[in-house]
PDB file of N, CA and C in Angstrom:
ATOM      1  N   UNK A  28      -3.156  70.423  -3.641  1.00 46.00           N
ATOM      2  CA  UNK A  28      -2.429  70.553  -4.889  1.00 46.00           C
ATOM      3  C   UNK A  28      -1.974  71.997  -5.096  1.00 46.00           C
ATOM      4  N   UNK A  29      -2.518  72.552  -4.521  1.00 42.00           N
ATOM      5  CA  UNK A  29      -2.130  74.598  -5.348  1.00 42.00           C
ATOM      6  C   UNK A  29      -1.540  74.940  -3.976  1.00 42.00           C
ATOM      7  N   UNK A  30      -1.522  74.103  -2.769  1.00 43.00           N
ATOM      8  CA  UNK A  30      -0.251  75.027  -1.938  1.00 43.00           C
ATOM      9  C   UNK A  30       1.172  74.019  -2.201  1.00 43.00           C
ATOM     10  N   UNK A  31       1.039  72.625  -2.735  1.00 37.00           N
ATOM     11  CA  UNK A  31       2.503  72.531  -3.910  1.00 37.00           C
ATOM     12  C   UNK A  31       2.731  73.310  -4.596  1.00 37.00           C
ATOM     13  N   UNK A  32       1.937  73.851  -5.528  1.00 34.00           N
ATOM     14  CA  UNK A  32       2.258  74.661  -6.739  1.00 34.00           C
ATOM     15  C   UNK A  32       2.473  75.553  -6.273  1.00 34.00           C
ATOM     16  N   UNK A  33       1.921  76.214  -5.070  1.00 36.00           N
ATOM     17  CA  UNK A  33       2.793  77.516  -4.802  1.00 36.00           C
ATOM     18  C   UNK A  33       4.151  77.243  -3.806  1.00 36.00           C
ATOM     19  N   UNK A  34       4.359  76.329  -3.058  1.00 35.00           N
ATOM     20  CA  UNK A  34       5.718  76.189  -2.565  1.00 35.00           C
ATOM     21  C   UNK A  34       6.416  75.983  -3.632  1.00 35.00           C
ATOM     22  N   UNK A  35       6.310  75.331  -4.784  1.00 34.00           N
ATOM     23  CA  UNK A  35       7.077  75.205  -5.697  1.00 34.00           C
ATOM     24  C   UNK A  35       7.390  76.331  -6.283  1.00 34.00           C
ATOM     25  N   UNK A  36       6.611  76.803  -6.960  1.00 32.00           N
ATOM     26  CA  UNK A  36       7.118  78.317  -7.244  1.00 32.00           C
ATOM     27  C   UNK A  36       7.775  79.085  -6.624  1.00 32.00           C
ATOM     28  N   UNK A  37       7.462  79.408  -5.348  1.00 35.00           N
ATOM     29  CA  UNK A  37       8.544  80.113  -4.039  1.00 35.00           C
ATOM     30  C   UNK A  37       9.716  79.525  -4.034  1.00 35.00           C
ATOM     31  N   UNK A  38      10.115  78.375  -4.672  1.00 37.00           N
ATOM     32  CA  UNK A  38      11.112  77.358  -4.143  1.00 37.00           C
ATOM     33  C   UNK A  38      12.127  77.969  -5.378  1.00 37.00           C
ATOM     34  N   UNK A  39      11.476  78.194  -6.956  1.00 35.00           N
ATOM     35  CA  UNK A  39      12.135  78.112  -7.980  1.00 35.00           C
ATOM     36  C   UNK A  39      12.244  79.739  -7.843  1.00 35.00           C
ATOM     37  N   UNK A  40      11.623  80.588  -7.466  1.00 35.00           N
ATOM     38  CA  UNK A  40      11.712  82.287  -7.075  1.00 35.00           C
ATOM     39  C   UNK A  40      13.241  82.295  -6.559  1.00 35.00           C
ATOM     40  N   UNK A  41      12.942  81.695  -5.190  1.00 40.00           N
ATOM     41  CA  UNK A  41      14.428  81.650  -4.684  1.00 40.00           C
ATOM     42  C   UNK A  41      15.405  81.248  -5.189  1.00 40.00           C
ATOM     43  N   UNK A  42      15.453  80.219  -6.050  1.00 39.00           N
ATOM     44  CA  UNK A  42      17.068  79.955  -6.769  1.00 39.00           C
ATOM     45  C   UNK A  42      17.003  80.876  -7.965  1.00 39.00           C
ATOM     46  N   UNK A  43      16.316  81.698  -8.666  1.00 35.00           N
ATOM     47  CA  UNK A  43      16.248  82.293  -9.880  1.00 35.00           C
ATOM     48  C   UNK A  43      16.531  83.574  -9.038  1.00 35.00           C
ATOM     49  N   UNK A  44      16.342  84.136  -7.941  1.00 37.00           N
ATOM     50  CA  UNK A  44      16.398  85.570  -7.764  1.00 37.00           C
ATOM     51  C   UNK A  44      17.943  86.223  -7.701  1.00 37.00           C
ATOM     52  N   UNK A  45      18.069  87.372  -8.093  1.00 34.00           N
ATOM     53  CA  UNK A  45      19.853  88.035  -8.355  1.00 34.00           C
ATOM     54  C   UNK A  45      19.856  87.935  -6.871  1.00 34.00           C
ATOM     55  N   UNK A  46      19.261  88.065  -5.782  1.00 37.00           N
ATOM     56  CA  UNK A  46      19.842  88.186  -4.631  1.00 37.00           C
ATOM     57  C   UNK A  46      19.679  86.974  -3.526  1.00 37.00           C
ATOM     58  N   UNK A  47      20.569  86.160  -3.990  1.00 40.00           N
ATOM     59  CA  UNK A  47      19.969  85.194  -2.796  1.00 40.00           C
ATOM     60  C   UNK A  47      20.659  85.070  -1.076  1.00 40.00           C
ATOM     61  N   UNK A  48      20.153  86.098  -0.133  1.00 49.00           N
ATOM     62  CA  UNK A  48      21.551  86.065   0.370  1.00 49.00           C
ATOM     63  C   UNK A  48      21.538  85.220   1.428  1.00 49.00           C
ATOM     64  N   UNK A  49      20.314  84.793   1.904  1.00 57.00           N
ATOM     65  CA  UNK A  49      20.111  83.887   3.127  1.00 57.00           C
ATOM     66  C   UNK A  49      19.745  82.771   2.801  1.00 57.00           C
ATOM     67  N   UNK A  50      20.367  81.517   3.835  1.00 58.00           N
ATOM     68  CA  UNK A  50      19.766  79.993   3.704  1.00 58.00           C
ATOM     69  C   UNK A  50      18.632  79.992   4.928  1.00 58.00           C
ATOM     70  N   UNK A  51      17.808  79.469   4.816  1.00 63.00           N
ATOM     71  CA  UNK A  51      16.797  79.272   6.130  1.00 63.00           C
ATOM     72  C   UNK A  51      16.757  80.806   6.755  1.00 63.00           C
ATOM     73  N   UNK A  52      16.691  81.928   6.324  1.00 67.00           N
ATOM     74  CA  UNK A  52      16.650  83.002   6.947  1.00 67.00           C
ATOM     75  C   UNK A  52      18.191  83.263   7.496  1.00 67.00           C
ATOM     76  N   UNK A  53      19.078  82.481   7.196  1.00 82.00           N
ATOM     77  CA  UNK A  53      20.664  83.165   7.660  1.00 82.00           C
ATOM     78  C   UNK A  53      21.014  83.649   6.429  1.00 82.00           C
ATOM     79  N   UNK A  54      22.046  84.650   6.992  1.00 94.00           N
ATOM     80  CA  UNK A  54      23.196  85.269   5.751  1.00 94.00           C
ATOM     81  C   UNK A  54      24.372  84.273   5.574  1.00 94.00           C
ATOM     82  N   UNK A  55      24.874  84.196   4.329  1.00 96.00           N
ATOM     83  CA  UNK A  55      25.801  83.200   3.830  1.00 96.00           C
ATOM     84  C   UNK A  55      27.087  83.509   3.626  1.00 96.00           C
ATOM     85  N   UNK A  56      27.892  83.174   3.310  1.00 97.00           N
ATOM     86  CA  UNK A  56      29.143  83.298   2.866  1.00 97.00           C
ATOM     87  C   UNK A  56      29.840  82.336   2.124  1.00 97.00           C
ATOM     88  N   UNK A  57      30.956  82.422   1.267  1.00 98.00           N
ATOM     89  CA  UNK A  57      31.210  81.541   0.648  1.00 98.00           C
ATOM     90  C   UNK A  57      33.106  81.574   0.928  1.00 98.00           C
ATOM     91  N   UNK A  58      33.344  80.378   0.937  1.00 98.00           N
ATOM     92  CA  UNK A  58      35.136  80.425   1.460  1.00 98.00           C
ATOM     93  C   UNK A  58      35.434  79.197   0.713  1.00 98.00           C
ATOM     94  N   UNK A  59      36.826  79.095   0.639  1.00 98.00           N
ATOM     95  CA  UNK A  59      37.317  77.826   0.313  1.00 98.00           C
ATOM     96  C   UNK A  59      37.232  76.785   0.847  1.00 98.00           C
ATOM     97  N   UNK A  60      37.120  75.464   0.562  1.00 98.00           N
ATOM     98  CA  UNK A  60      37.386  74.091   1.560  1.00 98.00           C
ATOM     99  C   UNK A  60      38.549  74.301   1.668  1.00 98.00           C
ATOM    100  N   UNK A  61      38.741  73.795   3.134  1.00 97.00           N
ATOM    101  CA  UNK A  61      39.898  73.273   3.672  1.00 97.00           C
ATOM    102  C   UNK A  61      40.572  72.575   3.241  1.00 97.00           C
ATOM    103  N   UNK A  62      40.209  71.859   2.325  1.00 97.00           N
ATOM    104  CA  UNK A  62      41.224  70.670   1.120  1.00 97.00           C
ATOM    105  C   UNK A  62      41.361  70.755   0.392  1.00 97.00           C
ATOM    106  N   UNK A  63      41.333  71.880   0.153  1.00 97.00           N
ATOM    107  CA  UNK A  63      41.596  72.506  -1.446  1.00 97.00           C
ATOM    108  C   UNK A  63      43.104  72.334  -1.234  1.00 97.00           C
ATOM    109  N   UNK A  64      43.741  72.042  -2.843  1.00 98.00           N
ATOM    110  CA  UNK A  64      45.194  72.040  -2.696  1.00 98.00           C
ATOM    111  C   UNK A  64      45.381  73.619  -3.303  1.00 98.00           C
ATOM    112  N   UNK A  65      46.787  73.878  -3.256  1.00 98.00           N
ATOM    113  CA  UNK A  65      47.029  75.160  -3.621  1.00 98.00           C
ATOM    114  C   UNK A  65      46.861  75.752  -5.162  1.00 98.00           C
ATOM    115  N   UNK A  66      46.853  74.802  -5.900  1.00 98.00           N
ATOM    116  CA  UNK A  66      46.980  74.962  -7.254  1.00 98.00           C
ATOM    117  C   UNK A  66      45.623  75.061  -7.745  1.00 98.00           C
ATOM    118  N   UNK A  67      44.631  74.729  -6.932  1.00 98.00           N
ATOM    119  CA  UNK A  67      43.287  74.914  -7.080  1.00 98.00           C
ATOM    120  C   UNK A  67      43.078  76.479  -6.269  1.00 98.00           C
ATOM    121  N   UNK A  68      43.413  76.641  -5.234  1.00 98.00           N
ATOM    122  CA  UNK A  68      43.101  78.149  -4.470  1.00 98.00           C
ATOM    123  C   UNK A  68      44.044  79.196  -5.408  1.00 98.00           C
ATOM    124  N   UNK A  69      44.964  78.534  -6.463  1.00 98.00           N
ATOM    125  CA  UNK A  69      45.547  79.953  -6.864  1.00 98.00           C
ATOM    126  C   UNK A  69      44.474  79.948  -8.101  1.00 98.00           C
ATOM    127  N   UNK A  70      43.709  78.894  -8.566  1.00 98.00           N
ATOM    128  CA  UNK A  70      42.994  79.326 -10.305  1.00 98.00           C
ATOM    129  C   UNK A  70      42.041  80.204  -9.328  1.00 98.00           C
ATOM    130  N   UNK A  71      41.219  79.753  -8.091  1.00 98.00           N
ATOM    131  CA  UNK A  71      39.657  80.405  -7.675  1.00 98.00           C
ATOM    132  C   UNK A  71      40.494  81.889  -7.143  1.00 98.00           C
ATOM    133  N   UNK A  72      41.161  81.947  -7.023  1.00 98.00           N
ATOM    134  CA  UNK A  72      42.114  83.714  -7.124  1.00 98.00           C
ATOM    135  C   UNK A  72      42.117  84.474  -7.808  1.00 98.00           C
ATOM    136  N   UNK A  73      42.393  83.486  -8.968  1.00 98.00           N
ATOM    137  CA  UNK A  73      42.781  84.340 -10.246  1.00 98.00           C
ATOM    138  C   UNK A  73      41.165  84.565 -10.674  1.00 98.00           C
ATOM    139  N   UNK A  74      40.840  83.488 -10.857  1.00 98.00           N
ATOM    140  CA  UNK A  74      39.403  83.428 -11.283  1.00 98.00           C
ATOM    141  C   UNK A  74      38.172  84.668 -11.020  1.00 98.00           C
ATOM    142  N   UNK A  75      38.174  84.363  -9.519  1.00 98.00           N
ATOM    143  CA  UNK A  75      37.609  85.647  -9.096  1.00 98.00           C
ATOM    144  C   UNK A  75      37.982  87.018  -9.096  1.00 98.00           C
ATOM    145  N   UNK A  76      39.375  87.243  -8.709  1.00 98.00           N
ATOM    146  CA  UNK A  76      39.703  88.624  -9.222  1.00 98.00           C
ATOM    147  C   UNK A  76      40.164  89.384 -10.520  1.00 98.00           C
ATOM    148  N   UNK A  77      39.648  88.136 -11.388  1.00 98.00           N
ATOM    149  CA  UNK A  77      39.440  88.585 -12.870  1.00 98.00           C
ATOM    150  C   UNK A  77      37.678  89.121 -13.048  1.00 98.00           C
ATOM    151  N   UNK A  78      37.027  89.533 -11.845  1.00 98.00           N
ATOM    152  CA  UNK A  78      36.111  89.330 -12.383  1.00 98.00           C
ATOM    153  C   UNK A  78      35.543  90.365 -11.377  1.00 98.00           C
ATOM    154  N   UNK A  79      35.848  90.464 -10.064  1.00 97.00           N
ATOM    155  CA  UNK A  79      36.236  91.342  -8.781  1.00 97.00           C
ATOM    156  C   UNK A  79      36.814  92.516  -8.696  1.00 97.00           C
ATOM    157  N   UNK A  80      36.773  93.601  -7.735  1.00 96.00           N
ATOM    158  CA  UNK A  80      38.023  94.407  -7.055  1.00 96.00           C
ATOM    159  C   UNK A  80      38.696  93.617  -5.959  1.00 96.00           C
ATOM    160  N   UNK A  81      39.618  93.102  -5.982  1.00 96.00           N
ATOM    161  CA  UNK A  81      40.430  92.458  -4.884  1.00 96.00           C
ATOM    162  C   UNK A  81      41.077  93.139  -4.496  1.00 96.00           C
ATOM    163  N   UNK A  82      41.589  94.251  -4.515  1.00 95.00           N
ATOM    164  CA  UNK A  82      42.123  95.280  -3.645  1.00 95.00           C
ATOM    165  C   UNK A  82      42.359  95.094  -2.592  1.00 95.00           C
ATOM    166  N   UNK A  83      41.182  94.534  -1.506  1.00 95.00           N
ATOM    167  CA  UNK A  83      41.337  94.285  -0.038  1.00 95.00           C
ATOM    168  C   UNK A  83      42.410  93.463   0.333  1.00 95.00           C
ATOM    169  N   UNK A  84      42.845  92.613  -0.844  1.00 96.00           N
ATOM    170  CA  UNK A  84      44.228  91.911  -0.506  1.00 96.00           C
ATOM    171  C   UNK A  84      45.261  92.576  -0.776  1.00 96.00           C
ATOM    172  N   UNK A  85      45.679  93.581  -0.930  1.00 96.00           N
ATOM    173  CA  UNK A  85      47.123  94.286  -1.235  1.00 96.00           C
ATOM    174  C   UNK A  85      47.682  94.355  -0.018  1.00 96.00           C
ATOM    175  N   UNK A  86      48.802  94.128  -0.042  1.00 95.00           N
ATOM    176  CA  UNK A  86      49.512  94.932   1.118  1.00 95.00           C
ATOM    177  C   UNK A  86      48.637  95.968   1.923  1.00 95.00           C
ATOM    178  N   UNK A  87      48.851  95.535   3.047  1.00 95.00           N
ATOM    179  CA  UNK A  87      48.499  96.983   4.419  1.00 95.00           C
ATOM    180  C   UNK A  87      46.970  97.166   4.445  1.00 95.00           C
ATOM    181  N   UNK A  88      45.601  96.178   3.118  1.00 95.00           N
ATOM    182  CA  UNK A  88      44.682  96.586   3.280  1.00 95.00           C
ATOM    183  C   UNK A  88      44.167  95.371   4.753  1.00 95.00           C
ATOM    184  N   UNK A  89      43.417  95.637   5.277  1.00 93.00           N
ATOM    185  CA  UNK A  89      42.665  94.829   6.102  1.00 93.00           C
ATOM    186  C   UNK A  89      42.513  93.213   6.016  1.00 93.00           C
ATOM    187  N   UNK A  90      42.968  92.995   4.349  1.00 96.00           N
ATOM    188  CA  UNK A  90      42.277  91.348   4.409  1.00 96.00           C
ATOM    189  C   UNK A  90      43.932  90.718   3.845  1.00 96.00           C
ATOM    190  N   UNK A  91      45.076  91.637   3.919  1.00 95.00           N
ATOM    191  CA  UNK A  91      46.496  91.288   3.381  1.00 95.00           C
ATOM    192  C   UNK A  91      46.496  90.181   4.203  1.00 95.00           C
ATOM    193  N   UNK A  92      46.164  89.913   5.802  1.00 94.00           N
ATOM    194  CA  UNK A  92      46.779  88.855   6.607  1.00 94.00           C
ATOM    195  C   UNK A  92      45.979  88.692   7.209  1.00 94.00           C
ATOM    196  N   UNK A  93      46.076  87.223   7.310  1.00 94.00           N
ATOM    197  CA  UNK A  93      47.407  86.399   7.278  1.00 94.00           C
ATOM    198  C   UNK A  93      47.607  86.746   5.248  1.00 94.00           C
ATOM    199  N   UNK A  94      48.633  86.607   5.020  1.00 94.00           N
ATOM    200  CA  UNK A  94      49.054  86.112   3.914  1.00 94.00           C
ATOM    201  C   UNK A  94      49.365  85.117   3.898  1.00 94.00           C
ATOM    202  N   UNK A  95      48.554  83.873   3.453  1.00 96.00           N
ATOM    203  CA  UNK A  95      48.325  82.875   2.603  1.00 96.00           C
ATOM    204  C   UNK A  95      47.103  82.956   1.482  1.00 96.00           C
ATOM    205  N   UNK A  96      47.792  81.777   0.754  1.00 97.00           N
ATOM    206  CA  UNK A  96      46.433  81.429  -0.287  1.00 97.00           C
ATOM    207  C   UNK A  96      44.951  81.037  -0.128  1.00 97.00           C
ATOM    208  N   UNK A  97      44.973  80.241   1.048  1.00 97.00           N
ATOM    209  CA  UNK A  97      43.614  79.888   1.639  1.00 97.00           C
ATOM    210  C   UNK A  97      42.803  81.114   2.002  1.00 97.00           C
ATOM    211  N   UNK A  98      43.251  81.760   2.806  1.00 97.00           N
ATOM    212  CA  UNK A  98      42.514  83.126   3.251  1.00 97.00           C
ATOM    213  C   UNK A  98      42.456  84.069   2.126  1.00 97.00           C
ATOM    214  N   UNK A  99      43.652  84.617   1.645  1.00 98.00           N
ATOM    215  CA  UNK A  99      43.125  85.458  -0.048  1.00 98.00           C
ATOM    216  C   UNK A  99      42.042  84.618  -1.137  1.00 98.00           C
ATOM    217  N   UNK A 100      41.995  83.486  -1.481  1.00 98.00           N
ATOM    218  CA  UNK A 100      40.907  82.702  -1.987  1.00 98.00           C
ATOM    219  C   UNK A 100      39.688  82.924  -1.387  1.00 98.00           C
ATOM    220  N   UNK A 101      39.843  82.670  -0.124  1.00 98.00           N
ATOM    221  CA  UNK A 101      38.051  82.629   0.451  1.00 98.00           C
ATOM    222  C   UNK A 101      37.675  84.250   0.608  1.00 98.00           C
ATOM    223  N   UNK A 102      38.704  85.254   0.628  1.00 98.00           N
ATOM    224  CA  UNK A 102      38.203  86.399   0.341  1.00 98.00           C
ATOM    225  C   UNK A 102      37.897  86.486  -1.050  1.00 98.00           C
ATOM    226  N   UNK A 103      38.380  86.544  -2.040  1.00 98.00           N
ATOM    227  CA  UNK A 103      38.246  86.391  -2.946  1.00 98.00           C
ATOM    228  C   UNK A 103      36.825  85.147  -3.704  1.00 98.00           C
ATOM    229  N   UNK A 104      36.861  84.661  -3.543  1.00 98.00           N
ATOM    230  CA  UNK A 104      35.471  83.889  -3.866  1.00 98.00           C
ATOM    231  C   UNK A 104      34.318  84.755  -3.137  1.00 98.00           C
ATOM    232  N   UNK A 105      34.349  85.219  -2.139  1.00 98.00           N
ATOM    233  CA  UNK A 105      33.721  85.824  -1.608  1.00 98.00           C
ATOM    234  C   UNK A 105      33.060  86.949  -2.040  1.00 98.00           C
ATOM    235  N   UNK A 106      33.511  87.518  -2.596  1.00 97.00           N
ATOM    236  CA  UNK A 106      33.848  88.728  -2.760  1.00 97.00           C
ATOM    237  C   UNK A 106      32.995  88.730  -4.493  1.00 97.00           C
ATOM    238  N   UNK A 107      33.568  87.458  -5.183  1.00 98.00           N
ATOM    239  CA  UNK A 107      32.696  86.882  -6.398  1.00 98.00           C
ATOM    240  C   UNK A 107      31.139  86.695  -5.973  1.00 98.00           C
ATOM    241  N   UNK A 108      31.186  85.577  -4.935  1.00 97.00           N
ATOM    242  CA  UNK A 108      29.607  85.444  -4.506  1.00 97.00           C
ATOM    243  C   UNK A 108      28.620  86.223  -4.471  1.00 97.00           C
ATOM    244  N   UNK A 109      29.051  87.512  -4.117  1.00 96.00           N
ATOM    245  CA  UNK A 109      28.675  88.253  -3.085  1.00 96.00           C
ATOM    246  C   UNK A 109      28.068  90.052  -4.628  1.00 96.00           C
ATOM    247  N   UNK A 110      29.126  89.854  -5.781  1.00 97.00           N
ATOM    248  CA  UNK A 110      29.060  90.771  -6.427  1.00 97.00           C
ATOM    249  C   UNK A 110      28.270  89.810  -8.043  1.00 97.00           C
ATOM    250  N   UNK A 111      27.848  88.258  -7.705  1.00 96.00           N
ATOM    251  CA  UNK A 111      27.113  87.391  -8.833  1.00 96.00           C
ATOM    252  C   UNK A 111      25.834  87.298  -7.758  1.00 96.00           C
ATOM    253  N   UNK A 112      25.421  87.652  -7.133  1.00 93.00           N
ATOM    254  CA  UNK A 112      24.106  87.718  -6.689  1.00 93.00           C
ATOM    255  C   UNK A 112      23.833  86.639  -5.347  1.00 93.00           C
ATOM    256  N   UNK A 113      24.935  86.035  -5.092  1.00 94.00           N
ATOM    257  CA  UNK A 113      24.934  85.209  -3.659  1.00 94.00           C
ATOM    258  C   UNK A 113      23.871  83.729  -3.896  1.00 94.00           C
ATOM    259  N   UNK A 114      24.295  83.334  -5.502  1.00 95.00           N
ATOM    260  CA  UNK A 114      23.346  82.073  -5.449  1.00 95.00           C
ATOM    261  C   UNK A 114      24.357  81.103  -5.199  1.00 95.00           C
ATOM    262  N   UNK A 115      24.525  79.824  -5.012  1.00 95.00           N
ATOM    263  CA  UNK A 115      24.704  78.472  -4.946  1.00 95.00           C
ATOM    264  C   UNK A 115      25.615  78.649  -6.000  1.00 95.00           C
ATOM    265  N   UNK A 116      25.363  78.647  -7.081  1.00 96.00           N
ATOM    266  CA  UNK A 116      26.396  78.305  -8.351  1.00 96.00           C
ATOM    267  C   UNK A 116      27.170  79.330  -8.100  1.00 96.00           C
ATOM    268  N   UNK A 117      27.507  80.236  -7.741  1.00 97.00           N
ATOM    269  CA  UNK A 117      28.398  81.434  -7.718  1.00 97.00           C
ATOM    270  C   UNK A 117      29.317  80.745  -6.433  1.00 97.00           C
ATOM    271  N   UNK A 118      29.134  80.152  -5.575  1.00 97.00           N
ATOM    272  CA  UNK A 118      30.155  79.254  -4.827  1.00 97.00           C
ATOM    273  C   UNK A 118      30.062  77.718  -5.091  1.00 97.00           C
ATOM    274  N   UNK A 119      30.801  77.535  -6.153  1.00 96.00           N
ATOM    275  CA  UNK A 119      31.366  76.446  -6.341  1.00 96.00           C
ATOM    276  C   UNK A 119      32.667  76.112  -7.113  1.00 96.00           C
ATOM    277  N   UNK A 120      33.111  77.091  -7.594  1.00 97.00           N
ATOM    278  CA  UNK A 120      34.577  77.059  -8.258  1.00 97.00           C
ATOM    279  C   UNK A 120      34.599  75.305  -7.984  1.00 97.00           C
ATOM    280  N   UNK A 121      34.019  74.771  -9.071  1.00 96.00           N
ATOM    281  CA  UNK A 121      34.419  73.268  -9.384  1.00 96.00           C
ATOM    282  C   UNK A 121      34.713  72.551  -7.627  1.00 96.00           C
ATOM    283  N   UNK A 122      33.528  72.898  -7.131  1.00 97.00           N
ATOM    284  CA  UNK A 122      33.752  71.635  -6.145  1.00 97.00           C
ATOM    285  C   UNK A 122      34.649  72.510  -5.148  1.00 97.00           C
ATOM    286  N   UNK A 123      35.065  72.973  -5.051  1.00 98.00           N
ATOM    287  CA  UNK A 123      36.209  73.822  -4.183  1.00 98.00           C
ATOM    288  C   UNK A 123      36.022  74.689  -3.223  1.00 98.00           C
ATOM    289  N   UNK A 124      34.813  75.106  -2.955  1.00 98.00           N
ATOM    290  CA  UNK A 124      34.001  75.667  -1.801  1.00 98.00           C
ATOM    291  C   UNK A 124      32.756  75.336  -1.361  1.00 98.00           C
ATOM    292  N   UNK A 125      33.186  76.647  -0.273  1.00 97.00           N
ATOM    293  CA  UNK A 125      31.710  75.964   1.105  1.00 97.00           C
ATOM    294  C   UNK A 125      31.126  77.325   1.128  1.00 97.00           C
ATOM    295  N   UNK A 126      29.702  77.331   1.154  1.00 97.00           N
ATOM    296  CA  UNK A 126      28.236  77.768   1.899  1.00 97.00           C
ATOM    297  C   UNK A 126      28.396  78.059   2.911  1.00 97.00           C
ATOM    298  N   UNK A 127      28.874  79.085   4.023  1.00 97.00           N
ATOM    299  CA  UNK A 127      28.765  78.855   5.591  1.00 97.00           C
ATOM    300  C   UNK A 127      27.790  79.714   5.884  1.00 97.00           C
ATOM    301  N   UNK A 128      27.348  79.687   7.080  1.00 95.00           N
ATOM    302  CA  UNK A 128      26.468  80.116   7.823  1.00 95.00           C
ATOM    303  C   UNK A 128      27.323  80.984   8.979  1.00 95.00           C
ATOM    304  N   UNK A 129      28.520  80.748   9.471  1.00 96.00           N
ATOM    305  CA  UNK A 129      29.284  81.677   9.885  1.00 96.00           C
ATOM    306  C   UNK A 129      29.821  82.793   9.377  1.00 96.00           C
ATOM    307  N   UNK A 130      29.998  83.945   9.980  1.00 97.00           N
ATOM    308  CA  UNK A 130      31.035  85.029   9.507  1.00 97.00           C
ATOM    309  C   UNK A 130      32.062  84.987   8.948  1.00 97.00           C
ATOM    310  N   UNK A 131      32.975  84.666   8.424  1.00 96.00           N
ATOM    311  CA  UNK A 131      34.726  84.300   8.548  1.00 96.00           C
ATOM    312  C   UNK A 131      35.564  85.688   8.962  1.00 96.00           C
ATOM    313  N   UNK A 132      34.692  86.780   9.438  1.00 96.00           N
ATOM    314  CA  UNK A 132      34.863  87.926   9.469  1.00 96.00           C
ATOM    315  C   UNK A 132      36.040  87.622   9.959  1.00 96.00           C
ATOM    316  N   UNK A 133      37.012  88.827  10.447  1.00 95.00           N
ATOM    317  CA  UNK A 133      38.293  88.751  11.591  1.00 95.00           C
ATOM    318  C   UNK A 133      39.009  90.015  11.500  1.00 95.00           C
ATOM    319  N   UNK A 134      39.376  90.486  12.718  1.00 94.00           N
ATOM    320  CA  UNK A 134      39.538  91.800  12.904  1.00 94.00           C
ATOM    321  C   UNK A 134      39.298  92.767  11.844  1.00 94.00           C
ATOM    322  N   UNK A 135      39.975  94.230  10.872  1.00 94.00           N
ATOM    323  CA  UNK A 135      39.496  94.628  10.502  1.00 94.00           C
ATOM    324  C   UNK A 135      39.129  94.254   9.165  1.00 94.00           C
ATOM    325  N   UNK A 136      39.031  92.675   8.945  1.00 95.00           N
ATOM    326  CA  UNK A 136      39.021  92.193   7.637  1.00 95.00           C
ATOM    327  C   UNK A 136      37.207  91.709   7.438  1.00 95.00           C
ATOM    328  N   UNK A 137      36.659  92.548   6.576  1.00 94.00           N
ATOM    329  CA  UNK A 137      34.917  92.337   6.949  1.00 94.00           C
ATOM    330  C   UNK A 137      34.451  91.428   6.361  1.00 94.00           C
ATOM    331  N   UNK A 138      34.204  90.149   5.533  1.00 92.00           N
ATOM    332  CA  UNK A 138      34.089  89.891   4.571  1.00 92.00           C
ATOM    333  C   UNK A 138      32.524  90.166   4.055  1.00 92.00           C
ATOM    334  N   UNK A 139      32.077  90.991   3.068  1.00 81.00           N
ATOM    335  CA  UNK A 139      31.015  91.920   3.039  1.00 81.00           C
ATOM    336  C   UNK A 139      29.921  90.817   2.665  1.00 81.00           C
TER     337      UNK A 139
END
């Protein structure tokens, strides 16, 4: 009974803590689904860089290109995740993103 009560507690530590940055001991990231339509990747844009420095998307910075919406979004959510403490609820813009366990890194574009 008291090593439930203490996995449980460890269990509720981890979703309550400001920093959650690993699943199973990996580092996370958060990006858009792939099926997101556009009118949904332009609110999680706006959304997040109302709330962000998005800078990295301007012209000529590292994460400008490709220029599309899909890739400025998942930087951008990212970038939210990552500055709300990297929990679960901080990637979900209503259903509209993914948890990865991969990098989405790409050339000099880091996603931090």
């Amino acid at each position: 009974m008291a090593k439930a009560a203490i996995s449980l507690l460890l269990l509720l530590l981890s979703f309550t803590s400001e920093t959650l940055l690993m699943v199973n001991g990996q580092k996370t990231w958060c990006v858009a689904k792939p099926s997101s339509d556009q009118a949904t990747l332009l609110a999680n844009l706006n959304y997040a860089c109302s709330h962000v420095d998005c800078q990295i998307l301007r012209k000529g910075c590292p994460c400008s290109s490709p220029d599309n919406l899909i890739n400025h979004a998942s930087i951008a959510m990212n970038q939210y995740y990552r500055a709300k403490g990297n929990n679960q609820w901080n990637c979900d813009f209503r259903g509209s993103a993914l948890i990865v366990m991969t990098d989405p890194s790409y050339g000099d574009c880091i996603y931090a």
